[in-house]
């Protein structure tokens, strides 16, 4: 289930601790219905998992304040519905987001196959410098896996995305995924004046190589 954690209008704001002022940035979660976007959100913001999670209608959001290096980050994360009938509503929330998590379910290959469509739609509506992570969710279902890790990683590298596999159920890499996007967002915006996306380095804990928007859909 493609969860494009589109950082719910990931307007992540970074300010020194002594200047922190409640302003915020937005992230969005995006992807197919049922990939686990809502539980990724609740795990990151509340450390909770709902076994009876219902389908998101329209858009829902939650916030969390975290410390990244010397900065205080207040992230407002928007959980968007994955169903087609809500697409016109949810795409409007892409504008202004500084980061997104595009999520799929590792046990359902169709949700992975739709990630390219979600990515194209995101780039049509979002800021040109948005940071995107491809997230393979539900690693707790390893015995049912249909999307190999190497396949997801190769797609992310081809498209210039960060990449990570997670489990909202057992918390695996959830914290790391959100923090990597927030950290990547601050680095990209800080270096826009002197670096092109295709010159940025690759990450370590999460795989990402910026290739530039123009190369994404050749």
PDB file of C-alpha atoms in Angstrom:
ATOM      1  CA  UNK A   1       0.000   0.000   0.000  1.00  0.00           C
ATOM      2  CA  UNK A   2       1.717   3.027  -1.242  1.00  0.00           C
ATOM      3  CA  UNK A   3       2.058   5.362   1.601  1.00  0.00           C
ATOM      4  CA  UNK A   4       3.429   8.495   0.363  1.00  0.00           C
ATOM      5  CA  UNK A   5       4.119  10.079   3.535  1.00  0.00           C
ATOM      6  CA  UNK A   6       3.805  13.362   1.956  1.00  0.00           C
ATOM      7  CA  UNK A   7       4.860  15.012   5.115  1.00  0.00           C
ATOM      8  CA  UNK A   8       1.470  16.384   5.453  1.00  0.00           C
ATOM      9  CA  UNK A   9       2.343  19.658   4.012  1.00  0.00           C
ATOM     10  CA  UNK A  10       5.630  19.074   5.649  1.00  0.00           C
ATOM     11  CA  UNK A  11       6.251  22.642   6.546  1.00  0.00           C
ATOM     12  CA  UNK A  12       9.010  21.794   8.918  1.00  0.00           C
ATOM     13  CA  UNK A  13      10.332  24.878  10.588  1.00  0.00           C
ATOM     14  CA  UNK A  14      13.816  24.932  11.975  1.00  0.00           C
ATOM     15  CA  UNK A  15      14.665  27.599  14.528  1.00  0.00           C
ATOM     16  CA  UNK A  16      17.339  27.859  17.236  1.00  0.00           C
ATOM     17  CA  UNK A  17      16.059  26.779  20.671  1.00  0.00           C
ATOM     18  CA  UNK A  18      16.346  30.284  22.085  1.00  0.00           C
ATOM     19  CA  UNK A  19      14.264  31.688  19.214  1.00  0.00           C
ATOM     20  CA  UNK A  20      11.590  28.995  19.004  1.00  0.00           C
ATOM     21  CA  UNK A  21       8.181  30.545  18.335  1.00  0.00           C
ATOM     22  CA  UNK A  22       5.509  27.947  17.580  1.00  0.00           C
ATOM     23  CA  UNK A  23       5.619  28.515  13.812  1.00  0.00           C
ATOM     24  CA  UNK A  24       5.687  25.264  11.909  1.00  0.00           C
ATOM     25  CA  UNK A  25       6.336  23.434   8.682  1.00  0.00           C
ATOM     26  CA  UNK A  26       4.170  20.879   6.943  1.00  0.00           C
ATOM     27  CA  UNK A  27       4.783  17.312   5.803  1.00  0.00           C
ATOM     28  CA  UNK A  28       2.441  15.058   3.890  1.00  0.00           C
ATOM     29  CA  UNK A  29       1.858  11.329   3.823  1.00  0.00           C
ATOM     30  CA  UNK A  30       0.709  10.008   0.464  1.00  0.00           C
ATOM     31  CA  UNK A  31       0.043   6.627  -1.114  1.00  0.00           C
ATOM     32  CA  UNK A  32      -2.640   4.045  -1.741  1.00  0.00           C
ATOM     33  CA  UNK A  33      -5.414   3.384   0.749  1.00  0.00           C
ATOM     34  CA  UNK A  34      -4.496   0.757   3.354  1.00  0.00           C
ATOM     35  CA  UNK A  35      -0.717   1.029   3.189  1.00  0.00           C
ATOM     36  CA  UNK A  36      -0.520   2.243   6.778  1.00  0.00           C
ATOM     37  CA  UNK A  37      -0.161   6.006   6.473  1.00  0.00           C
ATOM     38  CA  UNK A  38      -2.459   6.750   9.412  1.00  0.00           C
ATOM     39  CA  UNK A  39      -0.611   4.356  11.712  1.00  0.00           C
ATOM     40  CA  UNK A  40       2.748   5.777  10.649  1.00  0.00           C
ATOM     41  CA  UNK A  41       1.396   9.163  11.666  1.00  0.00           C
ATOM     42  CA  UNK A  42       0.024   7.987  15.010  1.00  0.00           C
ATOM     43  CA  UNK A  43       3.189   6.014  15.777  1.00  0.00           C
ATOM     44  CA  UNK A  44       5.407   9.045  15.130  1.00  0.00           C
ATOM     45  CA  UNK A  45       3.257  11.672  16.850  1.00  0.00           C
ATOM     46  CA  UNK A  46       1.661   9.643  19.689  1.00  0.00           C
ATOM     47  CA  UNK A  47       3.612   6.364  19.786  1.00  0.00           C
ATOM     48  CA  UNK A  48       0.332   4.528  19.228  1.00  0.00           C
ATOM     49  CA  UNK A  49      -0.866   1.832  16.816  1.00  0.00           C
ATOM     50  CA  UNK A  50      -4.527   1.248  16.021  1.00  0.00           C
ATOM     51  CA  UNK A  51      -5.317  -2.309  14.914  1.00  0.00           C
ATOM     52  CA  UNK A  52      -8.783  -1.179  13.827  1.00  0.00           C
ATOM     53  CA  UNK A  53      -7.648   1.865  11.862  1.00  0.00           C
ATOM     54  CA  UNK A  54     -10.372   3.165   9.561  1.00  0.00           C
ATOM     55  CA  UNK A  55      -9.946   4.531   6.049  1.00  0.00           C
ATOM     56  CA  UNK A  56      -9.005   8.209   6.074  1.00  0.00           C
ATOM     57  CA  UNK A  57     -11.716  10.471   4.663  1.00  0.00           C
ATOM     58  CA  UNK A  58     -10.250  13.568   3.058  1.00  0.00           C
ATOM     59  CA  UNK A  59      -7.322  14.798   5.160  1.00  0.00           C
ATOM     60  CA  UNK A  60      -6.352  14.472   8.827  1.00  0.00           C
ATOM     61  CA  UNK A  61      -3.342  15.877  10.634  1.00  0.00           C
ATOM     62  CA  UNK A  62      -1.262  15.720  13.786  1.00  0.00           C
ATOM     63  CA  UNK A  63       1.779  17.618  15.064  1.00  0.00           C
ATOM     64  CA  UNK A  64       4.993  16.853  16.883  1.00  0.00           C
ATOM     65  CA  UNK A  65       7.900  18.983  18.051  1.00  0.00           C
ATOM     66  CA  UNK A  66      11.346  17.361  17.867  1.00  0.00           C
ATOM     67  CA  UNK A  67      14.971  18.351  18.375  1.00  0.00           C
ATOM     68  CA  UNK A  68      17.281  17.851  15.405  1.00  0.00           C
ATOM     69  CA  UNK A  69      20.845  18.899  16.106  1.00  0.00           C
ATOM     70  CA  UNK A  70      20.671  22.491  17.396  1.00  0.00           C
ATOM     71  CA  UNK A  71      17.215  23.128  15.949  1.00  0.00           C
ATOM     72  CA  UNK A  72      13.693  22.778  17.316  1.00  0.00           C
ATOM     73  CA  UNK A  73      11.390  21.435  14.629  1.00  0.00           C
ATOM     74  CA  UNK A  74       7.613  21.682  14.829  1.00  0.00           C
ATOM     75  CA  UNK A  75       6.177  19.432  12.146  1.00  0.00           C
ATOM     76  CA  UNK A  76       2.532  19.425  11.141  1.00  0.00           C
ATOM     77  CA  UNK A  77       1.910  16.170   9.338  1.00  0.00           C
ATOM     78  CA  UNK A  78      -1.035  15.732   6.999  1.00  0.00           C
ATOM     79  CA  UNK A  79      -2.412  12.243   6.438  1.00  0.00           C
ATOM     80  CA  UNK A  80      -4.108  12.204   3.036  1.00  0.00           C
ATOM     81  CA  UNK A  81      -6.743   9.752   1.829  1.00  0.00           C
ATOM     82  CA  UNK A  82      -5.517   7.212  -0.704  1.00  0.00           C
ATOM     83  CA  UNK A  83      -8.868   6.633  -2.389  1.00  0.00           C
ATOM     84  CA  UNK A  84      -9.334   8.066  -5.887  1.00  0.00           C
ATOM     85  CA  UNK A  85     -12.523   9.950  -5.018  1.00  0.00           C
ATOM     86  CA  UNK A  86     -10.616  12.179  -2.584  1.00  0.00           C
ATOM     87  CA  UNK A  87      -7.703  12.922  -4.930  1.00  0.00           C
ATOM     88  CA  UNK A  88      -8.848  16.416  -5.931  1.00  0.00           C
ATOM     89  CA  UNK A  89      -9.077  17.388  -2.262  1.00  0.00           C
ATOM     90  CA  UNK A  90      -5.846  15.835  -1.049  1.00  0.00           C
ATOM     91  CA  UNK A  91      -3.636  17.119  -3.880  1.00  0.00           C
ATOM     92  CA  UNK A  92      -4.381  20.675  -2.748  1.00  0.00           C
ATOM     93  CA  UNK A  93      -2.470  19.934   0.470  1.00  0.00           C
ATOM     94  CA  UNK A  94       0.746  19.227  -1.436  1.00  0.00           C
ATOM     95  CA  UNK A  95       1.348  22.924  -1.990  1.00  0.00           C
ATOM     96  CA  UNK A  96       3.528  24.375   0.729  1.00  0.00           C
ATOM     97  CA  UNK A  97       4.763  21.031   2.008  1.00  0.00           C
ATOM     98  CA  UNK A  98       8.517  20.813   2.397  1.00  0.00           C
ATOM     99  CA  UNK A  99       8.626  17.026   2.636  1.00  0.00           C
ATOM    100  CA  UNK A 100       6.640  13.941   1.761  1.00  0.00           C
ATOM    101  CA  UNK A 101       6.682  10.255   2.564  1.00  0.00           C
ATOM    102  CA  UNK A 102       5.432   8.144  -0.339  1.00  0.00           C
ATOM    103  CA  UNK A 103       4.358   4.856   1.186  1.00  0.00           C
ATOM    104  CA  UNK A 104       3.665   1.399  -0.185  1.00  0.00           C
ATOM    105  CA  UNK A 105       2.915  -1.952   1.472  1.00  0.00           C
ATOM    106  CA  UNK A 106       5.782  -4.439   1.002  1.00  0.00           C
ATOM    107  CA  UNK A 107       3.248  -7.300   1.002  1.00  0.00           C
ATOM    108  CA  UNK A 108       1.098  -5.827  -1.809  1.00  0.00           C
ATOM    109  CA  UNK A 109       2.987  -5.251  -5.034  1.00  0.00           C
ATOM    110  CA  UNK A 110       0.184  -3.231  -6.617  1.00  0.00           C
ATOM    111  CA  UNK A 111       0.678  -0.501  -4.020  1.00  0.00           C
ATOM    112  CA  UNK A 112       4.338  -0.335  -5.040  1.00  0.00           C
ATOM    113  CA  UNK A 113       3.457  -0.230  -8.724  1.00  0.00           C
ATOM    114  CA  UNK A 114       1.349   2.875  -8.185  1.00  0.00           C
ATOM    115  CA  UNK A 115       4.166   4.866  -6.562  1.00  0.00           C
ATOM    116  CA  UNK A 116       5.276   6.377  -9.859  1.00  0.00           C
ATOM    117  CA  UNK A 117       1.787   7.758 -10.456  1.00  0.00           C
ATOM    118  CA  UNK A 118       1.704   9.208  -6.942  1.00  0.00           C
ATOM    119  CA  UNK A 119       5.135  10.722  -7.433  1.00  0.00           C
ATOM    120  CA  UNK A 120       4.136  12.351 -10.705  1.00  0.00           C
ATOM    121  CA  UNK A 121       1.009  13.819  -9.108  1.00  0.00           C
ATOM    122  CA  UNK A 122       3.021  15.113  -6.164  1.00  0.00           C
ATOM    123  CA  UNK A 123       5.521  16.898  -8.389  1.00  0.00           C
ATOM    124  CA  UNK A 124       2.712  18.460 -10.409  1.00  0.00           C
ATOM    125  CA  UNK A 125       1.344  20.213  -7.312  1.00  0.00           C
ATOM    126  CA  UNK A 126       4.205  20.529  -4.816  1.00  0.00           C
ATOM    127  CA  UNK A 127       7.106  22.911  -4.337  1.00  0.00           C
ATOM    128  CA  UNK A 128       9.966  22.071  -6.756  1.00  0.00           C
ATOM    129  CA  UNK A 129      12.383  21.530  -3.861  1.00  0.00           C
ATOM    130  CA  UNK A 130      10.221  19.177  -1.827  1.00  0.00           C
ATOM    131  CA  UNK A 131      12.107  16.333  -0.131  1.00  0.00           C
ATOM    132  CA  UNK A 132      10.558  12.918  -0.820  1.00  0.00           C
ATOM    133  CA  UNK A 133      11.185   9.558   0.819  1.00  0.00           C
ATOM    134  CA  UNK A 134       9.915   6.280  -0.626  1.00  0.00           C
ATOM    135  CA  UNK A 135       8.732   4.161   2.307  1.00  0.00           C
ATOM    136  CA  UNK A 136       8.174   0.415   2.172  1.00  0.00           C
ATOM    137  CA  UNK A 137       5.862  -0.132   5.141  1.00  0.00           C
ATOM    138  CA  UNK A 138       4.763  -3.260   7.048  1.00  0.00           C
ATOM    139  CA  UNK A 139       8.112  -5.026   7.373  1.00  0.00           C
ATOM    140  CA  UNK A 140       6.425  -7.029  10.138  1.00  0.00           C
ATOM    141  CA  UNK A 141       4.780  -8.947   7.256  1.00  0.00           C
ATOM    142  CA  UNK A 142       8.132 -10.224   5.969  1.00  0.00           C
ATOM    143  CA  UNK A 143       6.755 -13.703   5.261  1.00  0.00           C
ATOM    144  CA  UNK A 144       4.217 -12.133   2.892  1.00  0.00           C
ATOM    145  CA  UNK A 145       6.671  -9.785   1.156  1.00  0.00           C
ATOM    146  CA  UNK A 146       6.135  -9.286  -2.590  1.00  0.00           C
ATOM    147  CA  UNK A 147       8.360  -6.214  -3.060  1.00  0.00           C
ATOM    148  CA  UNK A 148      12.064  -7.006  -2.533  1.00  0.00           C
ATOM    149  CA  UNK A 149      14.038  -4.372  -0.654  1.00  0.00           C
ATOM    150  CA  UNK A 150      16.486  -4.033  -3.548  1.00  0.00           C
ATOM    151  CA  UNK A 151      13.634  -3.321  -5.961  1.00  0.00           C
ATOM    152  CA  UNK A 152      12.316  -0.460  -3.859  1.00  0.00           C
ATOM    153  CA  UNK A 153      15.813   0.916  -3.276  1.00  0.00           C
ATOM    154  CA  UNK A 154      16.634   0.820  -6.993  1.00  0.00           C
ATOM    155  CA  UNK A 155      13.441   2.700  -7.872  1.00  0.00           C
ATOM    156  CA  UNK A 156      14.188   5.343  -5.241  1.00  0.00           C
ATOM    157  CA  UNK A 157      17.723   5.794  -6.551  1.00  0.00           C
ATOM    158  CA  UNK A 158      16.454   6.103 -10.118  1.00  0.00           C
ATOM    159  CA  UNK A 159      13.988   8.821  -9.111  1.00  0.00           C
ATOM    160  CA  UNK A 160      16.322  10.659  -6.746  1.00  0.00           C
ATOM    161  CA  UNK A 161      14.390   9.813  -3.573  1.00  0.00           C
ATOM    162  CA  UNK A 162      15.306   8.852  -0.043  1.00  0.00           C
ATOM    163  CA  UNK A 163      14.411   5.253   0.793  1.00  0.00           C
ATOM    164  CA  UNK A 164      13.580   3.349   3.961  1.00  0.00           C
ATOM    165  CA  UNK A 165      11.512   0.354   5.063  1.00  0.00           C
ATOM    166  CA  UNK A 166       9.367   0.670   8.180  1.00  0.00           C
ATOM    167  CA  UNK A 167       6.834  -1.017  10.435  1.00  0.00           C
ATOM    168  CA  UNK A 168       4.258   1.127  12.185  1.00  0.00           C
ATOM    169  CA  UNK A 169       3.244  -1.975  14.164  1.00  0.00           C
ATOM    170  CA  UNK A 170       6.596  -2.553  15.881  1.00  0.00           C
ATOM    171  CA  UNK A 171       8.011   0.978  15.361  1.00  0.00           C
ATOM    172  CA  UNK A 172      10.886  -0.123  13.135  1.00  0.00           C
ATOM    173  CA  UNK A 173      12.483   2.914  11.439  1.00  0.00           C
ATOM    174  CA  UNK A 174       9.417   5.145  11.917  1.00  0.00           C
ATOM    175  CA  UNK A 175      11.312   7.739  13.930  1.00  0.00           C
ATOM    176  CA  UNK A 176      14.269   7.522  11.575  1.00  0.00           C
ATOM    177  CA  UNK A 177      12.153   7.995   8.443  1.00  0.00           C
ATOM    178  CA  UNK A 178      10.515  11.213   9.612  1.00  0.00           C
ATOM    179  CA  UNK A 179      13.742  12.580  11.045  1.00  0.00           C
ATOM    180  CA  UNK A 180      15.677  11.828   7.845  1.00  0.00           C
ATOM    181  CA  UNK A 181      13.156  13.792   5.791  1.00  0.00           C
ATOM    182  CA  UNK A 182      13.200  16.701   8.212  1.00  0.00           C
ATOM    183  CA  UNK A 183      16.981  16.725   8.263  1.00  0.00           C
ATOM    184  CA  UNK A 184      17.150  16.415   4.482  1.00  0.00           C
ATOM    185  CA  UNK A 185      14.718  19.301   4.075  1.00  0.00           C
ATOM    186  CA  UNK A 186      16.830  21.623   6.192  1.00  0.00           C
ATOM    187  CA  UNK A 187      19.990  20.638   4.314  1.00  0.00           C
ATOM    188  CA  UNK A 188      18.430  21.136   0.900  1.00  0.00           C
ATOM    189  CA  UNK A 189      17.015  24.556   1.712  1.00  0.00           C
ATOM    190  CA  UNK A 190      20.234  25.671   3.391  1.00  0.00           C
ATOM    191  CA  UNK A 191      22.265  24.752   0.332  1.00  0.00           C
ATOM    192  CA  UNK A 192      20.028  25.830  -2.524  1.00  0.00           C
ATOM    193  CA  UNK A 193      22.160  28.869  -3.262  1.00  0.00           C
ATOM    194  CA  UNK A 194      25.312  26.818  -3.817  1.00  0.00           C
ATOM    195  CA  UNK A 195      24.240  23.248  -4.684  1.00  0.00           C
ATOM    196  CA  UNK A 196      22.063  21.638  -7.333  1.00  0.00           C
ATOM    197  CA  UNK A 197      19.918  18.664  -6.394  1.00  0.00           C
ATOM    198  CA  UNK A 198      21.975  16.426  -8.657  1.00  0.00           C
ATOM    199  CA  UNK A 199      25.120  17.388  -6.754  1.00  0.00           C
ATOM    200  CA  UNK A 200      23.845  16.528  -3.275  1.00  0.00           C
ATOM    201  CA  UNK A 201      25.474  13.557  -1.501  1.00  0.00           C
ATOM    202  CA  UNK A 202      23.818  10.256  -0.779  1.00  0.00           C
ATOM    203  CA  UNK A 203      22.538   9.528   2.710  1.00  0.00           C
ATOM    204  CA  UNK A 204      23.718   6.696   4.916  1.00  0.00           C
ATOM    205  CA  UNK A 205      20.907   5.571   7.224  1.00  0.00           C
ATOM    206  CA  UNK A 206      18.392   6.316   4.486  1.00  0.00           C
ATOM    207  CA  UNK A 207      19.355   5.982   0.833  1.00  0.00           C
ATOM    208  CA  UNK A 208      18.867   9.094  -1.248  1.00  0.00           C
ATOM    209  CA  UNK A 209      20.542  10.634  -4.272  1.00  0.00           C
ATOM    210  CA  UNK A 210      19.157  13.823  -5.794  1.00  0.00           C
ATOM    211  CA  UNK A 211      19.039  13.582  -9.574  1.00  0.00           C
ATOM    212  CA  UNK A 212      17.031  16.696 -10.327  1.00  0.00           C
ATOM    213  CA  UNK A 213      13.340  17.089 -11.212  1.00  0.00           C
ATOM    214  CA  UNK A 214      13.994  16.989 -14.963  1.00  0.00           C
ATOM    215  CA  UNK A 215      15.339  13.439 -14.822  1.00  0.00           C
ATOM    216  CA  UNK A 216      12.483  11.881 -12.889  1.00  0.00           C
ATOM    217  CA  UNK A 217      10.124  10.852 -15.664  1.00  0.00           C
ATOM    218  CA  UNK A 218      12.289  10.096 -18.690  1.00  0.00           C
TER     219      UNK A 218
END
